[in-house]
Amino acid sequence: MNSSLDSLNRWVDDVARLTRPDRIHWCDGSDAEADILRRRMVERGELIELNPDSHPGCTLHRSHPDDVARVEHLTFVCTREEADAGPNNHWMAPDAAHAKMDALFDGCMRGRTLYVVPYCMGPIDSPLSRCGVEITDSPYVVLNMRLMTRMGSAALARIEREGRFVRGLHSTGELDPERRFIMHFPEELTIKSYGSGYGGNALLGKKCHALRIASFQARQEGWLAEHMLIVGIQNPEGRTHYVAAAFPSACGKTNLAMLIPPERYARAGWKVWTVGDDICWMTPGPDGRLWAINPEAGFFGVAPGTSARTNPNALAMLDRDAIFTNVAVDAENRPWWDGLPGAPVTDWKGNPAAGDAPAAHPNSRFTVSARQCPSWSPHAEDPQGVPISAIVFGGRRASLVPLVFEAFDWSHGVLVGAAMASETTAAATGAVGVLRRDPMAMKPFCGYHFGDYWAHWLGFERPGAELPRIFHVNWFRKGEDGRFLWPGFGENMRVLEWMVRRIEGSADAVDSPIGRLPAAEALDTAGTGVDPATLDALLEVDPAAWEAEFRDIEAFFADYAPRVPERLHARLAHLREGAAAAA
Ligand code: GTP
Ligand code: SPV
Ligand code: MN
């Protein structure tokens, strides 16, 4: 037997000795395997078949009611040196963390099947892709990993060739929130997750591998692993610009990645292509540009709000072979959430839908293969990736932050990313709607010290580099009446058009103390219902309020001293002086 599979076999043996499963199953990723798993789960009541006429192949999973989102307070980065994890992470010493986890894993798979899940993050034939193996006792995780990654025999063959893979050990355990931990050992390329069956806690290829472990590797190896969608914008001249955008969890990545251009744009020949909706791995190519792949093969998207108005592309792919988690169902046994027609009959807990509580959980999700997406890019699985023309940062900011602005240059753009803030959402447990700093939308996902991370970002500016432009957007600014000023969704195309025209040198901008804003008339709002006064409110930059914001960012950076790059401090001080002078 080949030596790399020897080491995999030894690890599986060791884990089996610790966890004591009744059976071991090596997943091949086949349809037949998925059918059997699905059937068994339905028999045991762990999956519910939805209406086979309207939703063939679709199932519903109801999670434990205490296990519905990521648990950031129970997620740890276990580097040898505490300082390397940074104040942005919870830390535990590796030895202590292994001991704690192995005590939880001791005997935990008795009576259950241990699944060995080989997977590849990224196209199976791409040099940019990386493999892993997740050991889990959850068939729900297996079915999700099969949609979200290239899972099974082909991944195992690549692991056998390469030798290197990330080891992830997962058990749903007893789902007790007191006995739940998600531990990362980036120096050992190892993940241990216990006590949750929920997406980001349990599908270890996703946030644990493709962001926390991968960001750590990316810094060592000179690339970037980011919480970003990737979308291709094809203009009427036929040129496609790829945009990578980092918005925090539940802040609009899936929606922007699948945008359908408004009528006028479609008629003029604009097209939008989906490459990814959550994670982006970018590496400098021989031409100096950043080339990106989507390491995932599916979408684990927020269900509520997904509607014919907001995201018709998503709806179109959700009528077959999808897994729904914690949605409601209607009288016809079809999935239901806010935004869909009809009415819920059974809520996400399986009770009769009634009262004011949302029938679908606010963080209910769908899992579906990316190939079912109508706007799936013909280049989404190109082994070399796609070249990135623009990076966009964004957050949920009810006030202060304009609809769009452009950074003056790369280092200013890195500062804009590092200073991002957003209101919290239901994607993680805890309070919702609280403003917090979420640099590059990576607060929950960066596997090392933010100061080192920002220095790594700055380091991409070097001779020969053809770096993307950097923008910041805010779809969520509100008026005095508390309503969103901007219609969002498909109308975000107007902002994308301005970006593409900036890249091509055909749109005007005006300087402000925070960056470049669209010049008068440079942003096309015809037909949006946004009147000139509203557009002014959307683009307003209040220098005095920004001076206060810059002071707050300085205080935030102080938490990361002394690893914050001097260049960021200098840029920030300069911006603050500019805002003060303008105020
Ligand atoms: P994660 O999967 O958690 O990383 O989330 P995401 O960033 O992909 O967010 P998603 O696109 O699923 O959107 C989350 C919520 O924001 C949904 O309820 C959307 O309806 C809403 N949303 C998305 N885009 C817009 C927009 O342009 N305007 C407004 N007002 N809401 C939006
Ligand atoms: C997020 O929370 O950013 C998600 C969902 O994309 S999860 O996979 O749970 O992290
Ligand atoms: Mn996400």
Coordinates of C-alpha atoms and ligand atoms in Angstrom, one line a residue:
M1 CA 0.0 0.0 0.0
N2 CA 1.1 3.5 -0.9
S3 CA 2.7 5.3 2.1
S4 CA 0.4 8.4 2.0
L5 CA -2.6 6.1 2.3
D6 CA -0.7 4.2 5.1
S7 CA -0.7 7.4 7.1
L8 CA -4.4 8.0 6.4
N9 CA -5.2 4.4 7.4
R10 CA -3.2 4.7 10.6
W11 CA -5.1 7.8 11.5
V12 CA -8.5 6.2 10.8
D13 CA -7.4 3.2 13.0
D14 CA -6.3 5.5 15.8
V15 CA -9.6 7.5 15.6
A16 CA -11.6 4.2 15.6
R17 CA -9.7 3.0 18.7
L18 CA -10.6 6.2 20.4
T19 CA -14.2 6.7 19.3
R20 CA -15.3 3.0 19.2
P21 CA -17.7 3.0 16.2
D22 CA -19.7 -0.1 15.3
R23 CA -18.8 0.2 11.6
I24 CA -16.4 2.1 9.4
H25 CA -17.5 3.3 6.0
W26 CA -15.2 4.9 3.4
C27 CA -17.2 7.3 1.3
D28 CA -16.9 7.0 -2.5
G29 CA -19.2 10.0 -3.2
S30 CA -21.4 7.9 -5.6
D31 CA -25.1 8.5 -6.2
A32 CA -25.8 5.0 -4.9
E33 CA -24.1 5.8 -1.6
A34 CA -26.0 9.0 -1.1
D35 CA -29.3 7.2 -1.9
I36 CA -28.6 4.6 0.8
L37 CA -27.6 7.2 3.4
R38 CA -30.7 9.3 2.6
R39 CA -33.0 6.3 2.8
R40 CA -31.6 5.3 6.2
M41 CA -31.9 8.9 7.6
V42 CA -35.5 9.1 6.4
E43 CA -36.2 5.8 8.2
R44 CA -34.7 7.1 11.4
G45 CA -36.6 10.4 11.1
E46 CA -33.3 12.4 10.7
L47 CA -34.4 13.6 7.3
I48 CA -37.9 14.4 6.0
E49 CA -38.7 13.9 2.3
L50 CA -40.3 16.9 0.8
N51 CA -43.0 17.0 -1.9
P52 CA -41.5 14.7 -4.6
D53 CA -43.7 16.3 -7.4
S54 CA -42.6 19.9 -6.8
H55 CA -39.2 19.2 -5.1
P56 CA -37.8 15.8 -6.4
G57 CA -34.8 14.6 -4.4
C58 CA -35.2 17.4 -1.7
T59 CA -35.1 16.7 2.0
L60 CA -35.5 18.6 5.2
H61 CA -33.3 18.3 8.2
R62 CA -34.4 19.7 11.6
S63 CA -31.4 20.3 13.8
H64 CA -31.4 20.3 17.6
P65 CA -32.9 23.7 18.5
D66 CA -29.7 24.7 20.4
D67 CA -27.6 23.9 17.3
V68 CA -28.6 26.3 14.6
A69 CA -25.6 28.5 13.9
R70 CA -21.8 28.9 14.3
V71 CA -20.6 29.2 17.9
E72 CA -17.8 31.7 17.8
H73 CA -17.3 31.6 21.6
L74 CA -16.6 27.9 21.4
T75 CA -14.2 28.1 18.4
F76 CA -10.5 28.0 19.1
V77 CA -7.2 28.4 17.2
C78 CA -4.6 26.4 19.0
T79 CA -1.2 27.6 17.9
R80 CA 1.9 26.8 19.9
E81 CA 2.4 30.5 20.7
E82 CA -0.7 32.2 22.0
A83 CA 0.3 35.5 20.4
D84 CA 0.2 33.9 16.9
A85 CA -3.5 33.2 17.2
G86 CA -4.0 36.9 18.0
P87 CA -6.7 38.7 19.9
N88 CA -9.1 38.0 17.1
N89 CA -9.2 34.3 18.1
H90 CA -9.9 32.3 21.3
W91 CA -6.8 30.3 22.0
M92 CA -5.9 27.1 23.9
A93 CA -2.5 25.4 24.1
P94 CA -2.4 22.5 21.6
D95 CA -1.7 19.8 24.3
A96 CA -4.5 21.0 26.5
A97 CA -6.9 21.3 23.5
H98 CA -6.0 17.8 22.3
A99 CA -6.5 16.3 25.7
K100 CA -9.9 18.1 26.1
M101 CA -11.1 17.0 22.7
D102 CA -9.9 13.4 23.0
A103 CA -11.7 13.0 26.3
L104 CA -14.9 14.1 24.5
F105 CA -14.3 11.8 21.6
D106 CA -13.5 8.8 23.9
G107 CA -16.1 6.2 23.0
C108 CA -18.4 8.8 21.4
M109 CA -19.2 6.7 18.2
R110 CA -20.4 3.6 20.0
G111 CA -23.4 2.2 18.2
R112 CA -22.7 4.5 15.2
T113 CA -21.0 4.4 11.9
L114 CA -17.7 6.2 11.4
Y115 CA -17.6 7.8 7.9
V116 CA -14.3 8.5 6.3
V117 CA -14.9 11.5 3.9
P118 CA -12.1 12.3 1.5
Y119 CA -12.7 15.7 -0.2
C120 CA -11.0 18.2 -2.4
M121 CA -11.4 21.9 -2.0
G122 CA -11.3 23.4 -5.5
P123 CA -11.5 21.7 -8.9
I124 CA -10.1 18.3 -8.7
D125 CA -7.5 19.0 -11.5
S126 CA -6.5 22.5 -10.2
P127 CA -3.0 23.1 -8.8
L128 CA -4.6 25.7 -6.4
S129 CA -6.9 23.0 -4.8
R130 CA -6.2 21.3 -1.5
C131 CA -7.5 18.1 0.0
G132 CA -8.7 17.0 3.3
V133 CA -10.3 14.0 5.0
E134 CA -13.2 14.5 7.5
I135 CA -14.0 11.7 9.8
T136 CA -17.5 12.1 11.1
D137 CA -20.4 10.1 12.7
S138 CA -23.0 12.2 11.0
P139 CA -24.6 11.0 7.7
Y140 CA -26.1 14.6 7.4
V141 CA -22.5 15.9 7.3
V142 CA -21.6 13.3 4.6
L143 CA -24.6 14.3 2.4
N144 CA -23.7 18.0 2.8
M145 CA -20.0 17.4 2.1
R146 CA -21.0 15.6 -1.0
L147 CA -22.7 18.7 -2.3
M148 CA -20.3 21.3 -1.0
T149 CA -17.0 19.6 -2.0
R150 CA -15.5 17.2 -4.5
M151 CA -16.0 14.3 -2.2
G152 CA -15.1 10.6 -2.7
S153 CA -12.9 8.5 -4.9
A154 CA -11.3 11.2 -7.0
A155 CA -10.3 13.2 -3.9
L156 CA -8.9 10.0 -2.3
A157 CA -6.8 9.4 -5.5
R158 CA -5.4 12.9 -5.3
I159 CA -4.6 12.5 -1.6
E160 CA -2.8 9.2 -2.5
R161 CA -0.8 11.2 -5.1
E162 CA 0.0 14.2 -3.0
G163 CA 0.4 12.7 0.4
R164 CA -0.7 15.9 2.1
F165 CA -4.2 16.5 3.5
V166 CA -5.9 18.3 6.3
R167 CA -7.3 16.0 9.0
G168 CA -10.7 16.8 10.4
L169 CA -12.3 14.8 13.2
H170 CA -16.0 15.5 13.9
S171 CA -18.7 14.0 16.1
T172 CA -22.1 15.4 16.8
G173 CA -21.7 14.1 20.3
E174 CA -24.7 14.7 22.6
L175 CA -25.4 18.2 21.1
D176 CA -24.9 19.7 24.6
P177 CA -23.9 23.3 24.2
E178 CA -21.7 22.9 27.3
R179 CA -19.8 20.1 25.6
R180 CA -19.2 21.7 22.2
F181 CA -15.9 22.9 20.8
I182 CA -14.5 23.6 17.4
M183 CA -10.6 23.4 17.7
H184 CA -8.1 24.2 15.0
F185 CA -4.4 23.2 15.0
P186 CA -3.1 25.1 12.0
E187 CA 0.5 24.0 12.6
E188 CA -0.6 20.4 12.5
L189 CA -3.2 20.8 9.6
T190 CA -5.7 19.3 12.0
I191 CA -9.3 20.2 13.1
K192 CA -11.3 18.7 15.9
S193 CA -15.0 19.5 16.2
Y194 CA -17.4 18.0 18.8
G195 CA -21.0 18.6 19.8
S196 CA -22.6 20.4 16.8
G197 CA -24.1 19.1 13.6
Y198 CA -24.5 22.7 12.2
G199 CA -22.9 23.8 8.9
G200 CA -19.9 25.9 9.7
N201 CA -19.2 23.9 12.9
A202 CA -19.5 20.5 11.3
L203 CA -18.8 20.6 7.5
L204 CA -15.1 20.9 8.2
G205 CA -14.1 21.6 4.6
K206 CA -15.8 24.9 4.7
K207 CA -14.9 27.5 7.4
C208 CA -12.6 25.3 9.4
H209 CA -10.4 24.1 6.5
A210 CA -11.0 26.5 3.6
L211 CA -10.7 29.6 5.8
R212 CA -9.0 29.1 9.2
I213 CA -6.5 26.4 8.3
A214 CA -6.1 27.7 4.7
S215 CA -5.6 31.3 5.7
F216 CA -2.7 30.2 8.0
Q217 CA -1.2 28.2 5.1
A218 CA -1.8 31.0 2.6
R219 CA 0.3 33.4 4.7
Q220 CA 3.2 30.9 4.8
E221 CA 2.9 30.2 1.1
G222 CA 2.1 33.7 -0.4
W223 CA -1.6 33.5 -1.2
L224 CA -5.0 34.5 0.3
A225 CA -7.9 32.5 1.6
E226 CA -10.8 34.8 2.0
H227 CA -14.5 35.0 3.0
M228 CA -15.5 36.3 -0.5
L229 CA -17.9 35.6 -3.3
I230 CA -16.5 35.6 -6.8
V231 CA -18.7 37.0 -9.6
G232 CA -18.0 37.7 -13.3
I233 CA -19.5 40.9 -14.8
Q234 CA -19.6 40.7 -18.6
N235 CA -20.1 44.1 -20.3
P236 CA -21.8 44.8 -23.6
E237 CA -18.4 44.8 -25.3
G238 CA -18.0 41.2 -24.2
R239 CA -15.2 41.7 -21.6
T240 CA -15.7 39.9 -18.3
H241 CA -14.3 41.4 -15.1
Y242 CA -14.2 39.1 -12.1
V243 CA -15.0 40.7 -8.7
A244 CA -14.3 39.2 -5.3
A245 CA -16.4 40.6 -2.5
A246 CA -16.0 40.1 1.3
F247 CA -19.3 40.7 3.2
P248 CA -19.8 39.3 6.7
S249 CA -22.0 36.3 7.2
A250 CA -25.6 36.9 6.1
C251 CA -24.7 40.2 4.5
G252 CA -25.4 39.5 0.9
K253 CA -22.6 37.4 -0.8
T254 CA -24.9 34.7 -2.2
N255 CA -27.3 37.3 -3.5
L256 CA -24.6 39.4 -5.2
A257 CA -22.9 36.3 -6.6
M258 CA -26.2 35.3 -8.4
L259 CA -27.4 38.8 -9.3
I260 CA -29.8 39.1 -12.3
P261 CA -29.2 42.4 -14.1
P262 CA -32.2 44.7 -14.4
E263 CA -34.1 44.7 -17.8
R264 CA -32.2 47.7 -19.3
Y265 CA -28.8 46.0 -18.5
A266 CA -29.9 42.7 -19.9
R267 CA -31.1 44.3 -23.1
A268 CA -27.8 46.2 -23.5
G269 CA -25.9 42.9 -23.2
W270 CA -24.6 42.9 -19.6
K271 CA -24.3 39.4 -18.1
V272 CA -23.5 38.2 -14.6
W273 CA -21.7 34.8 -13.9
T274 CA -21.5 33.1 -10.6
V275 CA -18.1 31.6 -9.7
G276 CA -18.5 31.3 -5.9
D277 CA -20.7 32.6 -3.1
D278 CA -18.6 32.3 0.1
I279 CA -14.9 31.4 -0.1
C280 CA -12.2 32.6 -2.5
W281 CA -8.6 31.4 -2.7
M282 CA -6.4 33.9 -4.6
T283 CA -2.9 33.6 -5.7
P284 CA -0.6 35.9 -7.8
G285 CA -0.2 34.5 -11.3
P286 CA 2.7 34.8 -13.7
D287 CA 1.1 38.0 -15.1
G288 CA 1.1 39.7 -11.7
R289 CA -2.7 39.5 -11.4
L290 CA -4.5 37.7 -8.6
W291 CA -6.1 34.5 -9.9
A292 CA -9.0 33.0 -7.9
I293 CA -10.7 29.7 -7.4
N294 CA -13.9 28.9 -5.5
P295 CA -12.8 26.0 -3.3
E296 CA -16.4 24.8 -2.9
A297 CA -18.7 22.8 -5.2
G298 CA -22.0 23.9 -3.7
F299 CA -23.9 26.6 -1.9
F300 CA -24.8 26.5 1.8
G301 CA -27.1 29.6 1.6
V302 CA -29.4 31.6 3.9
A303 CA -33.0 30.6 3.0
P304 CA -35.1 33.4 4.5
G305 CA -35.3 36.3 2.1
T306 CA -34.5 34.2 -0.9
S307 CA -37.4 35.0 -3.2
A308 CA -38.5 35.5 -6.8
R309 CA -37.8 39.2 -6.4
T310 CA -34.5 39.0 -4.6
N311 CA -32.7 35.9 -6.0
P312 CA -34.5 34.1 -8.8
N313 CA -31.3 32.2 -9.7
A314 CA -31.2 30.6 -6.2
L315 CA -34.9 29.7 -6.3
A316 CA -34.4 28.1 -9.7
M317 CA -31.8 25.6 -8.3
L318 CA -33.8 24.8 -5.2
D319 CA -36.6 22.7 -6.7
R320 CA -34.5 19.5 -6.9
D321 CA -31.8 17.6 -5.1
A322 CA -31.4 20.2 -2.3
I323 CA -31.1 19.7 1.4
F324 CA -33.0 22.2 3.6
T325 CA -32.1 22.8 7.2
N326 CA -34.5 24.3 9.7
V327 CA -36.9 25.8 7.2
A328 CA -40.7 25.5 7.6
V329 CA -43.1 23.5 5.4
D330 CA -46.4 24.5 3.8
A331 CA -49.6 22.4 3.5
E332 CA -48.2 20.8 0.3
N333 CA -45.1 19.6 2.2
R334 CA -43.0 22.1 0.3
P335 CA -40.2 24.1 1.9
W336 CA -41.3 27.6 3.2
W337 CA -39.6 30.7 4.5
D338 CA -40.2 34.4 4.6
G339 CA -40.2 35.7 1.0
L340 CA -42.0 32.7 -0.5
P341 CA -45.7 32.7 -1.4
G342 CA -48.1 30.7 0.5
A343 CA -48.1 30.0 4.3
P344 CA -46.2 27.8 6.7
V345 CA -48.0 25.0 8.3
T346 CA -45.2 23.4 10.3
D347 CA -42.4 25.5 11.8
W348 CA -38.7 24.7 11.8
K349 CA -39.0 22.7 15.1
G350 CA -41.8 20.6 13.6
N351 CA -44.6 22.3 15.6
P352 CA -47.7 23.8 14.0
A353 CA -46.7 27.2 12.7
A354 CA -48.3 29.9 14.8
G355 CA -47.8 33.2 16.5
D356 CA -45.1 35.8 15.9
A357 CA -42.0 33.6 16.0
P358 CA -40.6 33.1 12.5
A359 CA -41.7 29.7 11.1
A360 CA -38.4 29.2 9.4
H361 CA -35.3 29.8 11.6
P362 CA -33.6 33.1 10.6
N363 CA -30.4 31.1 9.9
S364 CA -32.2 28.3 8.1
R365 CA -30.2 27.2 5.1
F366 CA -30.2 25.3 1.8
T367 CA -27.5 23.0 0.5
V368 CA -27.3 22.5 -3.3
S369 CA -24.8 21.7 -6.0
A370 CA -23.3 24.7 -7.7
R371 CA -23.9 23.1 -11.1
Q372 CA -27.6 23.7 -10.6
C373 CA -27.1 27.4 -10.6
P374 CA -28.4 29.0 -13.8
S375 CA -25.7 31.7 -13.7
W376 CA -22.9 29.2 -13.0
S377 CA -19.9 30.5 -14.9
P378 CA -18.4 28.4 -17.7
H379 CA -15.0 29.3 -16.1
A380 CA -16.0 28.5 -12.5
E381 CA -14.0 25.2 -12.6
D382 CA -11.0 26.4 -14.7
P383 CA -7.9 24.9 -13.1
Q384 CA -6.0 28.2 -13.2
G385 CA -8.9 30.1 -11.7
V386 CA -10.2 33.5 -12.9
P387 CA -8.3 36.8 -12.8
I388 CA -9.6 39.3 -10.3
S389 CA -10.2 42.9 -11.4
A390 CA -11.7 44.3 -8.2
I391 CA -12.0 43.4 -4.5
V392 CA -15.1 44.7 -2.7
F393 CA -15.5 45.1 1.0
G394 CA -18.9 45.7 2.6
G395 CA -21.0 45.5 5.7
R396 CA -24.4 46.2 7.2
R397 CA -24.2 49.8 8.3
A398 CA -27.5 51.6 9.0
S399 CA -25.7 54.9 9.0
L400 CA -22.4 56.7 8.1
V401 CA -21.1 54.5 5.3
P402 CA -22.0 55.5 1.7
L403 CA -23.4 53.2 -0.9
V404 CA -20.0 52.9 -2.6
F405 CA -16.6 54.4 -2.6
E406 CA -13.3 53.4 -4.2
A407 CA -10.0 53.2 -2.3
F408 CA -7.2 55.6 -3.4
D409 CA -4.7 52.7 -3.8
W410 CA -3.9 49.2 -2.5
S411 CA -2.7 50.1 1.0
H412 CA -5.7 52.4 1.5
G413 CA -7.9 49.5 0.3
V414 CA -6.2 47.2 2.8
L415 CA -7.0 49.8 5.5
V416 CA -10.6 50.0 4.3
G417 CA -10.8 46.2 4.7
A418 CA -9.1 46.1 8.1
A419 CA -11.5 48.8 9.4
M420 CA -14.7 47.1 8.2
A421 CA -17.6 46.9 10.6
S422 CA -21.0 45.4 10.3
E423 CA -24.1 44.6 12.4
T424 CA -24.1 41.0 13.6
T425 CA -26.6 38.5 12.1
A426 CA -28.2 35.2 12.9
A427 CA -25.4 33.2 11.2
A428 CA -23.6 33.0 14.6
T429 CA -25.2 32.5 18.0
G430 CA -25.4 35.7 20.1
A431 CA -27.0 39.1 19.8
V432 CA -28.2 40.2 16.3
G433 CA -27.8 43.8 15.1
V434 CA -24.8 44.8 17.2
L435 CA -22.1 46.8 15.3
R436 CA -18.7 45.1 15.5
R437 CA -15.4 45.4 13.6
D438 CA -15.2 42.5 11.2
P439 CA -12.0 43.0 9.2
M440 CA -12.2 41.7 5.6
A441 CA -15.3 39.7 6.9
M442 CA -12.7 37.4 8.5
K443 CA -13.2 38.1 12.3
P444 CA -14.6 34.6 12.8
F445 CA -12.4 32.9 10.2
C446 CA -8.8 34.2 10.2
G447 CA -6.6 31.4 11.5
Y448 CA -3.9 33.8 12.9
H449 CA -3.1 37.2 14.3
F450 CA -4.9 40.0 12.4
G451 CA -1.8 42.2 12.6
D452 CA 0.1 39.6 10.7
Y453 CA -2.8 39.2 8.3
W454 CA -2.9 42.9 7.4
A455 CA 0.8 42.9 6.8
H456 CA 0.4 39.8 4.5
W457 CA -2.3 41.7 2.5
L458 CA 0.0 44.8 2.2
G459 CA 2.8 42.5 1.0
F460 CA 1.0 41.8 -2.3
E461 CA 2.0 45.2 -3.4
R462 CA 5.4 44.6 -5.1
P463 CA 7.1 45.2 -8.4
G464 CA 5.3 43.5 -11.3
A465 CA 2.0 43.1 -9.3
E466 CA -1.2 44.0 -11.2
L467 CA -3.4 44.3 -8.2
P468 CA -7.2 44.6 -8.3
R469 CA -8.8 47.9 -7.4
I470 CA -10.5 48.0 -4.0
F471 CA -14.0 49.3 -3.3
H472 CA -16.3 49.4 -0.3
V473 CA -20.1 49.1 -0.5
N474 CA -23.0 49.4 1.9
W475 CA -26.4 48.2 0.6
F476 CA -27.9 48.7 4.1
R477 CA -27.9 52.4 4.8
K478 CA -31.2 53.5 6.3
G479 CA -33.2 56.7 6.2
E480 CA -34.8 58.5 9.1
D481 CA -37.8 56.3 8.8
G482 CA -35.7 53.2 9.4
R483 CA -36.1 51.9 5.9
F484 CA -33.3 50.9 3.5
L485 CA -32.4 53.8 1.2
W486 CA -31.2 51.5 -1.6
P487 CA -33.3 48.9 -3.3
G488 CA -30.5 46.4 -3.3
F489 CA -30.4 42.9 -5.0
G490 CA -30.6 43.2 -8.8
E491 CA -30.3 47.0 -8.6
N492 CA -26.8 46.5 -7.1
M493 CA -25.9 46.0 -10.8
R494 CA -25.7 49.8 -11.0
V495 CA -22.9 49.9 -8.5
L496 CA -21.1 47.0 -10.3
E497 CA -21.4 48.9 -13.6
W498 CA -19.7 52.0 -12.0
M499 CA -16.9 49.7 -10.7
V500 CA -16.4 48.1 -14.1
R501 CA -16.4 51.5 -15.8
R502 CA -13.8 52.7 -13.2
I503 CA -11.7 49.6 -14.0
E504 CA -11.9 50.4 -17.7
G505 CA -11.3 54.1 -17.2
S506 CA -14.7 55.3 -18.4
A507 CA -16.4 56.5 -15.2
D508 CA -15.7 59.6 -13.2
A509 CA -15.1 59.9 -9.5
V510 CA -14.7 62.7 -7.0
D511 CA -12.4 62.6 -4.1
S512 CA -13.7 62.7 -0.5
P513 CA -12.0 62.3 2.9
I514 CA -12.7 58.6 2.8
G515 CA -12.1 57.7 -0.8
R516 CA -13.4 58.2 -4.3
L517 CA -17.2 58.6 -4.8
P518 CA -19.2 58.3 -8.0
A519 CA -19.3 61.7 -9.7
A520 CA -22.7 63.3 -10.3
E521 CA -24.6 61.2 -12.9
A522 CA -21.8 58.6 -12.9
L523 CA -24.1 56.2 -11.1
D524 CA -27.2 55.2 -13.2
T525 CA -30.3 55.1 -11.0
A526 CA -32.9 55.5 -13.8
G527 CA -35.8 53.2 -13.0
T528 CA -34.8 52.4 -9.5
G529 CA -37.2 54.8 -7.8
V530 CA -34.2 56.4 -6.0
D531 CA -34.7 60.1 -6.3
P532 CA -31.8 62.6 -6.4
A533 CA -32.3 63.5 -2.7
T534 CA -32.1 59.8 -1.7
L535 CA -29.0 59.4 -3.9
D536 CA -27.4 62.3 -2.1
A537 CA -28.3 60.7 1.3
L538 CA -26.8 57.4 0.1
L539 CA -23.5 59.0 -1.0
E540 CA -23.3 61.5 1.9
V541 CA -19.9 61.6 3.7
D542 CA -20.1 63.5 7.0
P543 CA -16.4 64.4 7.8
A544 CA -17.1 65.0 11.5
A545 CA -18.8 61.6 11.9
W546 CA -15.9 60.0 10.0
E547 CA -13.3 61.7 12.2
A548 CA -15.0 59.9 15.1
E549 CA -15.1 56.7 13.1
F550 CA -11.4 56.9 12.4
R551 CA -10.7 57.5 16.1
D552 CA -12.7 54.3 16.9
I553 CA -10.6 52.4 14.3
E554 CA -7.4 53.7 16.0
A555 CA -8.7 52.3 19.3
F556 CA -9.6 49.0 17.6
F557 CA -6.1 48.8 16.1
A558 CA -4.6 49.4 19.5
D559 CA -5.9 45.9 20.5
Y560 CA -3.6 44.4 17.8
A561 CA -0.5 46.4 18.6
P562 CA 2.4 45.8 18.1
R563 CA 1.7 43.7 15.1
V564 CA -0.4 46.3 13.2
P565 CA 1.8 47.4 10.2
E566 CA 3.1 51.0 10.6
R567 CA 1.8 51.8 7.1
L568 CA -1.8 51.2 8.2
H569 CA -1.3 53.5 11.2
A570 CA 0.2 56.2 9.0
R571 CA -2.7 56.0 6.4
L572 CA -5.3 56.1 9.2
A573 CA -3.7 59.1 10.8
H574 CA -3.6 60.9 7.5
L575 CA -7.3 60.1 6.8
R576 CA -8.2 61.3 10.2
E577 CA -6.4 64.6 9.7
G578 CA -8.2 65.0 6.3
A579 CA -11.6 64.4 7.9
A580 CA -10.9 66.8 10.7
A581 CA -9.8 69.5 8.2
A582 CA -13.0 69.0 6.2
A583 CA -15.3 69.0 9.2
Ligands
GTP1 P1 -23.4 33.6 4.6 O1 -23.8 32.4 3.8 O2 -23.8 33.6 6.0 O3 -21.9 33.9 4.5 O4 -24.2 34.9 4.0 P2 -24.2 35.8 2.7 O5 -23.2 36.9 2.8 O6 -24.1 34.9 1.5 O7 -25.6 36.5 2.7 P3 -26.9 36.3 1.7 O8 -26.7 36.7 0.3 O9 -27.5 35.0 2.0 O10 -27.9 37.4 2.4 C1 -28.3 37.4 3.7 C2 -29.5 38.3 3.9 O11 -29.2 39.6 3.5 C3 -30.7 37.7 3.2 O12 -31.8 37.8 4.0 C4 -30.8 38.7 2.0 O13 -32.2 38.8 1.6 C5 -30.3 40.0 2.6 N1 -29.7 40.8 1.4 C6 -28.8 40.3 0.5 N2 -28.5 41.3 -0.4 C7 -29.2 42.4 0.0 C8 -29.3 43.7 -0.5 O14 -28.8 44.1 -1.6 N3 -30.2 44.6 0.1 C9 -30.8 44.2 1.3 N4 -31.6 45.1 1.9 N5 -30.7 43.0 1.8 C10 -29.9 42.1 1.2
SPV2 C1 -21.3 31.9 7.4 O1 -21.8 31.9 8.6 O2 -20.6 32.8 7.0 C2 -21.8 30.9 6.5 C3 -22.5 29.7 7.0 O3 -21.4 30.9 5.4 S1 -21.5 28.6 7.9 O4 -21.1 27.5 7.0 O5 -22.2 28.1 9.0 O6 -20.3 29.3 8.4
MN3 MN -20.2 32.8 4.9

